[in-house]
Tab-separated table of C-alpha atoms in Angstrom:
chain	number	residue	atom	x	y	z
A	17	ILE	CA	131.348	83.708	65.062
A	18	HIS	CA	132.724	82.089	68.194
A	19	ILE	CA	130.518	79.556	70.002
A	20	LEU	CA	131.026	78.838	73.675
A	21	LYS	CA	130.663	75.143	74.328
A	22	GLY	CA	128.958	73.964	77.443
A	23	SER	CA	125.878	74.778	79.538
A	24	PRO	CA	124.283	78.199	79.796
A	25	ASN	CA	126.232	78.663	83.063
A	26	VAL	CA	129.452	79.367	81.384
A	27	ILE	CA	129.776	82.857	82.800
A	28	PRO	CA	132.294	82.993	85.592
A	29	ARG	CA	130.792	83.366	89.055
A	30	ALA	CA	132.643	86.634	89.497
A	31	HIS	CA	130.806	88.179	86.633
A	32	ARG	CA	127.494	86.383	86.805
A	33	GLN	CA	126.048	88.871	89.304
A	34	ASN	CA	126.902	91.720	86.927
A	35	THR	CA	125.005	90.152	83.999
A	36	ARG	CA	121.496	91.293	83.395
A	37	ARG	CA	119.148	90.810	80.511
A	38	ASP	CA	118.470	94.012	78.548
A	39	ARG	CA	115.306	94.906	76.686
A	40	THR	CA	116.399	93.077	73.571
A	41	GLY	CA	116.500	89.748	75.361
A	42	LEU	CA	120.299	89.462	75.174
A	43	TYR	CA	122.741	89.072	78.013
A	44	PRO	CA	125.340	91.846	77.627
A	45	LEU	CA	128.464	90.858	79.595
A	46	ARG	CA	130.764	93.213	81.496
A	47	GLY	CA	134.388	93.148	82.460
A	48	PRO	CA	136.635	90.911	80.295
A	49	PHE	CA	133.503	89.547	78.549
A	50	LYS	CA	131.986	92.881	77.615
A	51	ASN	CA	132.616	92.300	73.922
A	52	LEU	CA	130.501	89.093	73.961
A	53	THR	CA	126.703	88.799	73.957
A	54	LEU	CA	125.063	85.653	75.296
A	55	LEU	CA	121.900	84.516	73.518
A	56	PRO	CA	119.109	83.274	75.908
A	57	PHE	CA	118.492	79.963	74.165
A	58	SER	CA	120.307	76.735	73.464
A	59	LEU	CA	121.062	75.411	69.945
A	60	PRO	CA	121.346	71.676	69.387
A	61	LEU	CA	124.186	71.504	66.896
A	62	LEU	CA	125.656	68.490	65.174
A	63	GLY	CA	129.189	68.061	66.225
A	64	GLY	CA	130.936	65.394	68.027
A	65	GLY	CA	134.334	66.947	68.551
A	66	GLY	CA	135.442	66.017	65.073
A	67	SER	CA	134.757	62.235	65.593
A	68	GLY	CA	132.038	62.297	62.931
A	69	SER	CA	129.526	60.431	65.189
A	70	GLY	CA	126.814	63.009	64.544
A	71	GLU	CA	125.609	63.110	68.169
A	72	LYS	CA	123.936	66.191	69.509
A	73	VAL	CA	126.107	68.373	71.659
A	74	SER	CA	124.545	70.992	73.943
A	75	PHE	CA	125.963	74.349	73.540
A	76	SER	CA	125.348	77.589	75.366
A	77	LYS	CA	122.869	79.827	73.789
A	78	MET	CA	125.427	80.870	71.165
A	79	ALA	CA	127.431	83.718	72.501
A	80	ALA	CA	128.403	85.637	69.373
A	81	ALA	CA	131.710	87.480	69.493
A	82	TRP	CA	130.335	90.709	68.163
A	83	PRO	CA	132.519	93.634	69.077
A	84	SER	CA	130.946	96.486	70.941
A	85	GLY	CA	131.886	98.897	68.142
A	86	PRO	CA	131.699	98.421	64.410
A	87	SER	CA	133.216	95.362	62.801
A	88	ALA	CA	136.465	95.511	60.878
A	89	PRO	CA	134.957	95.858	57.358
A	90	GLU	CA	132.565	98.491	58.613
A	91	ALA	CA	135.378	100.405	60.268
A	92	VAL	CA	137.495	100.366	57.066
A	93	THR	CA	134.468	101.534	55.059
A	94	ALA	CA	133.763	104.298	57.495
A	95	ARG	CA	137.379	105.484	57.421
A	96	LEU	CA	137.392	105.328	53.508
A	97	VAL	CA	134.228	107.399	53.328
A	98	GLY	CA	135.711	109.914	55.774
A	99	VAL	CA	138.846	110.231	53.639
A	100	LEU	CA	136.870	110.642	50.420
A	101	TRP	CA	134.764	113.321	52.043
A	102	PHE	CA	137.823	115.215	53.258
A	103	VAL	CA	139.373	115.157	49.774
A	104	SER	CA	136.180	116.269	48.137
A	105	VAL	CA	135.754	119.121	50.568
A	106	THR	CA	139.379	120.361	50.355
A	107	THR	CA	139.753	120.070	46.542
A	108	GLY	CA	136.165	120.925	45.461
A	109	PRO	CA	134.423	124.306	45.235
A	110	TRP	CA	133.718	124.326	48.949
A	111	GLY	CA	137.443	123.829	49.587
A	112	ALA	CA	138.239	126.710	47.333
A	113	VAL	CA	135.771	128.876	49.248
A	114	ALA	CA	137.279	127.805	52.603
A	115	THR	CA	140.780	128.489	51.333
A	116	SER	CA	139.773	131.901	50.029
A	117	ALA	CA	138.032	132.700	53.228
A	118	GLY	CA	140.972	131.570	55.300
A	119	GLY	CA	143.604	133.485	53.383
A	120	GLU	CA	142.663	135.000	49.962
A	121	GLU	CA	145.556	134.907	47.543
A	122	SER	CA	146.061	138.123	45.562
A	123	LEU	CA	145.274	138.046	41.843
A	124	LYS	CA	148.051	138.566	39.233
A	125	CYS	CA	147.695	141.714	37.134
A	126	GLU	CA	147.993	139.696	33.999
A	127	ASP	CA	144.821	137.904	34.889
A	128	LEU	CA	142.708	141.034	35.132
A	129	LYS	CA	139.624	141.164	32.959
A	130	VAL	CA	139.058	143.529	30.078
A	131	GLY	CA	137.984	146.927	31.493
A	132	GLN	CA	140.074	146.523	34.702
A	133	TYR	CA	143.179	147.895	32.980
A	134	ILE	CA	144.246	150.100	30.150
A	135	CYS	CA	147.319	149.693	27.944
A	136	LYS	CA	149.219	152.520	26.231
A	137	ASP	CA	149.808	152.547	22.532
A	138	PRO	CA	153.243	151.222	21.497
A	139	LYS	CA	156.032	153.576	20.557
A	140	ILE	CA	156.467	153.307	16.749
A	141	ASN	CA	159.809	153.309	14.952
A	142	ASP	CA	159.586	155.856	12.086
A	143	ALA	CA	161.885	153.800	9.870
A	144	THR	CA	160.220	150.432	10.169
A	145	GLN	CA	156.728	151.490	11.319
A	146	GLU	CA	156.793	148.766	13.939
A	147	PRO	CA	157.089	148.946	17.683
A	148	VAL	CA	160.543	149.884	18.875
A	149	ASN	CA	160.950	146.679	21.016
A	150	CYS	CA	159.747	144.225	18.353
A	151	THR	CA	161.644	140.942	18.654
A	152	ASN	CA	160.619	137.652	17.202
A	153	TYR	CA	157.258	138.997	16.017
A	154	THR	CA	156.438	140.111	19.598
A	155	ALA	CA	156.479	143.470	21.358
A	156	HIS	CA	155.287	144.556	24.778
A	157	VAL	CA	153.262	147.531	25.895
A	158	SER	CA	152.792	148.812	29.470
A	159	CYS	CA	149.386	148.371	31.033
A	160	PHE	CA	147.907	150.216	33.998
A	161	PRO	CA	145.383	148.628	36.326
A	162	ALA	CA	142.312	150.690	37.178
A	163	PRO	CA	142.300	152.655	40.480
A	164	ASN	CA	141.485	150.784	43.733
A	165	ILE	CA	142.576	147.413	42.266
A	166	THR	CA	145.014	145.229	44.220
A	167	CYS	CA	147.044	142.680	42.279
A	168	LYS	CA	150.542	141.360	41.919
A	169	ASP	CA	152.635	143.349	39.406
A	170	SER	CA	155.269	141.961	37.069
A	171	SER	CA	157.788	141.846	39.833
A	172	GLY	CA	155.510	139.695	42.049
A	173	ASN	CA	154.804	142.525	44.531
A	174	GLU	CA	151.268	142.994	45.788
A	175	THR	CA	150.342	146.562	45.027
A	176	HIS	CA	147.254	148.769	45.496
A	177	PHE	CA	147.030	150.707	42.240
A	178	THR	CA	145.898	154.277	41.846
A	179	GLY	CA	145.756	154.182	38.015
A	180	ASN	CA	149.293	155.671	37.423
A	181	GLU	CA	151.431	152.642	38.115
A	182	VAL	CA	152.478	150.017	35.549
A	183	GLY	CA	150.941	146.617	36.539
A	184	PHE	CA	152.326	144.391	33.745
A	185	PHE	CA	153.472	144.391	30.162
A	186	LYS	CA	151.131	142.919	27.636
A	187	PRO	CA	152.534	141.145	24.559
A	188	ILE	CA	151.348	142.290	21.129
A	189	SER	CA	152.140	140.950	17.721
A	190	CYS	CA	154.455	142.828	15.276
A	191	ARG	CA	155.979	142.119	11.877
A	192	ASN	CA	159.458	141.553	10.588
A	193	VAL	CA	160.467	144.109	8.016
A	194	ASN	CA	163.671	144.388	6.013
A	195	GLY	CA	163.514	147.736	4.212
A	196	TYR	CA	160.967	146.960	1.430
A	197	SER	CA	158.381	149.770	1.238
A	198	TYR	CA	154.878	148.985	0.147
A	199	LYS	CA	154.441	152.415	-1.435
A	200	VAL	CA	157.535	152.114	-3.490
A	201	ALA	CA	156.728	148.625	-4.657
A	202	VAL	CA	153.191	149.754	-5.890
A	203	ALA	CA	154.572	152.800	-7.610
A	204	LEU	CA	157.278	150.713	-9.495
A	205	SER	CA	154.661	148.142	-10.491
A	206	LEU	CA	152.310	150.810	-11.762
A	207	PHE	CA	154.713	152.896	-13.807
A	208	LEU	CA	157.676	150.613	-14.568
A	209	GLY	CA	156.113	147.264	-14.274
A	210	TRP	CA	156.433	146.620	-18.016
A	211	LEU	CA	160.211	146.828	-17.495
A	212	GLY	CA	160.179	144.411	-14.521
A	213	ALA	CA	161.386	147.103	-12.082
A	214	ASP	CA	158.914	145.867	-9.415
A	215	ARG	CA	160.248	142.324	-9.502
A	216	PHE	CA	163.877	143.568	-9.406
A	217	TYR	CA	163.017	145.693	-6.329
A	218	LEU	CA	161.323	142.795	-4.496
A	219	GLY	CA	164.221	140.439	-5.160
A	220	TYR	CA	163.026	138.446	-8.118
A	221	PRO	CA	165.736	139.156	-10.748
A	222	ALA	CA	164.814	136.282	-13.073
A	223	LEU	CA	161.189	137.363	-13.323
A	224	GLY	CA	162.256	140.926	-13.645
A	225	LEU	CA	164.548	140.148	-16.575
A	226	LEU	CA	161.803	138.066	-18.184
A	227	LYS	CA	159.326	140.999	-17.920
A	228	PHE	CA	161.940	143.350	-19.289
A	229	CYS	CA	162.532	141.205	-22.379
A	230	THR	CA	158.864	140.608	-23.083
A	231	VAL	CA	157.755	144.076	-22.209
A	232	GLY	CA	155.810	142.855	-19.211
A	233	PHE	CA	154.440	139.772	-21.031
A	234	CYS	CA	152.888	142.169	-23.506
A	235	GLY	CA	151.290	144.187	-20.592
A	236	ILE	CA	149.387	141.248	-19.189
A	237	GLY	CA	152.033	140.268	-16.718
A	238	SER	CA	152.482	143.892	-15.671
A	239	LEU	CA	148.741	144.087	-14.867
A	240	ILE	CA	148.708	140.812	-12.973
A	241	ASP	CA	151.742	141.877	-10.875
A	242	PHE	CA	150.220	145.230	-10.085
A	243	ILE	CA	147.113	143.518	-8.713
A	244	LEU	CA	149.085	140.973	-6.688
A	245	ILE	CA	151.440	143.638	-5.214
A	246	SER	CA	148.596	145.970	-4.418
A	247	MET	CA	146.732	143.302	-2.549
A	248	GLN	CA	149.973	142.405	-0.718
A	249	ILE	CA	149.864	138.843	-2.048
A	250	VAL	CA	153.299	139.158	-3.566
A	251	GLY	CA	155.816	140.386	-1.065
A	252	PRO	CA	159.647	140.548	-0.727
A	253	SER	CA	161.526	137.398	-1.688
A	254	ASP	CA	163.158	137.080	1.773
A	255	GLY	CA	159.836	136.476	3.420
A	256	SER	CA	159.740	139.791	5.298
A	257	SER	CA	156.773	142.165	5.378
A	258	TYR	CA	156.268	145.519	3.617
A	259	ILE	CA	156.981	148.718	5.519
A	260	ILE	CA	153.411	150.068	5.822
A	261	ASP	CA	152.177	152.761	8.182
A	262	TYR	CA	151.427	151.153	11.544
A	263	TYR	CA	147.916	152.532	11.489
A	264	GLY	CA	147.574	152.168	7.738
A	265	THR	CA	145.874	149.639	5.486
A	266	ARG	CA	147.560	146.395	6.364
A	267	LEU	CA	146.651	142.946	5.142
A	268	THR	CA	146.221	140.413	7.903
A	269	ARG	CA	146.376	136.839	6.731
A	270	LEU	CA	144.190	134.315	8.574
A	271	SER	CA	144.871	130.611	8.484
A	272	ILE	CA	142.990	127.645	9.859
A	273	THR	CA	144.733	124.784	11.645
A	274	ASN	CA	143.675	121.874	13.807
A	275	GLU	CA	143.833	124.204	16.843
A	276	THR	CA	141.567	126.824	15.332
A	277	PHE	CA	138.275	127.254	17.193
A	278	ARG	CA	135.342	126.715	14.978
A	279	LYS	CA	132.030	128.259	16.099
A	280	THR	CA	129.026	126.143	15.668
A	281	GLN	CA	126.834	127.290	12.837
A	282	LEU	CA	123.228	127.830	13.761
A	283	TYR	CA	120.664	127.644	11.034
A	284	PRO	CA	117.116	128.952	11.314
């Protein structure tokens, strides 16, 4: 706060005639002094020009140097609030609505919901009973968006589909096979298991020789192996899967890891 030292008549004569008291009792100044407001009373202040004598010095009625607009902290706060409001509007849900209203971006066909597209059955290889394009346990099938749906296809082109065009290729899981037939393994275990033929066929020569010498562990080992092979618990020694009809009775193993979603159990 700046204090103008002197008598109340500190206003220059050129601007004195332009000074009038408003309804608040203050003297708003004009011209070069428009940013100052002169209070209509005198304040006896202790001063003395730094001499320390403590004598009373007559000042003008304290002209406070209040700017006509907001002060510096208030201006910074106002600007900060404006920036935060702009960011919240442009990045929040209202911003998304405004963006979509201004120029709606087309949806990718891969992001369509269930019921908005249909996928064809994969083409099955007769020898392996797996999709013909199976690579690294993954195959792809062609999917067709429903009629009157507009989305971006696998090439990135925005297309209005009629139901006959391929929109994208959906990945599906497949298995790695190496020529071991499930039917053959079960038949060998049932009829020649006591000779170890099933173990020889699956690539376990040591166990096969042991079963041959002990007549299938007196029949007990043959029965156990028949159950394990029938339930697809024992498979080929190289880690591959049995050749089973693609739409046949396959065993799907489920495992739980730290990324497995666990549904909350609700008890009555």
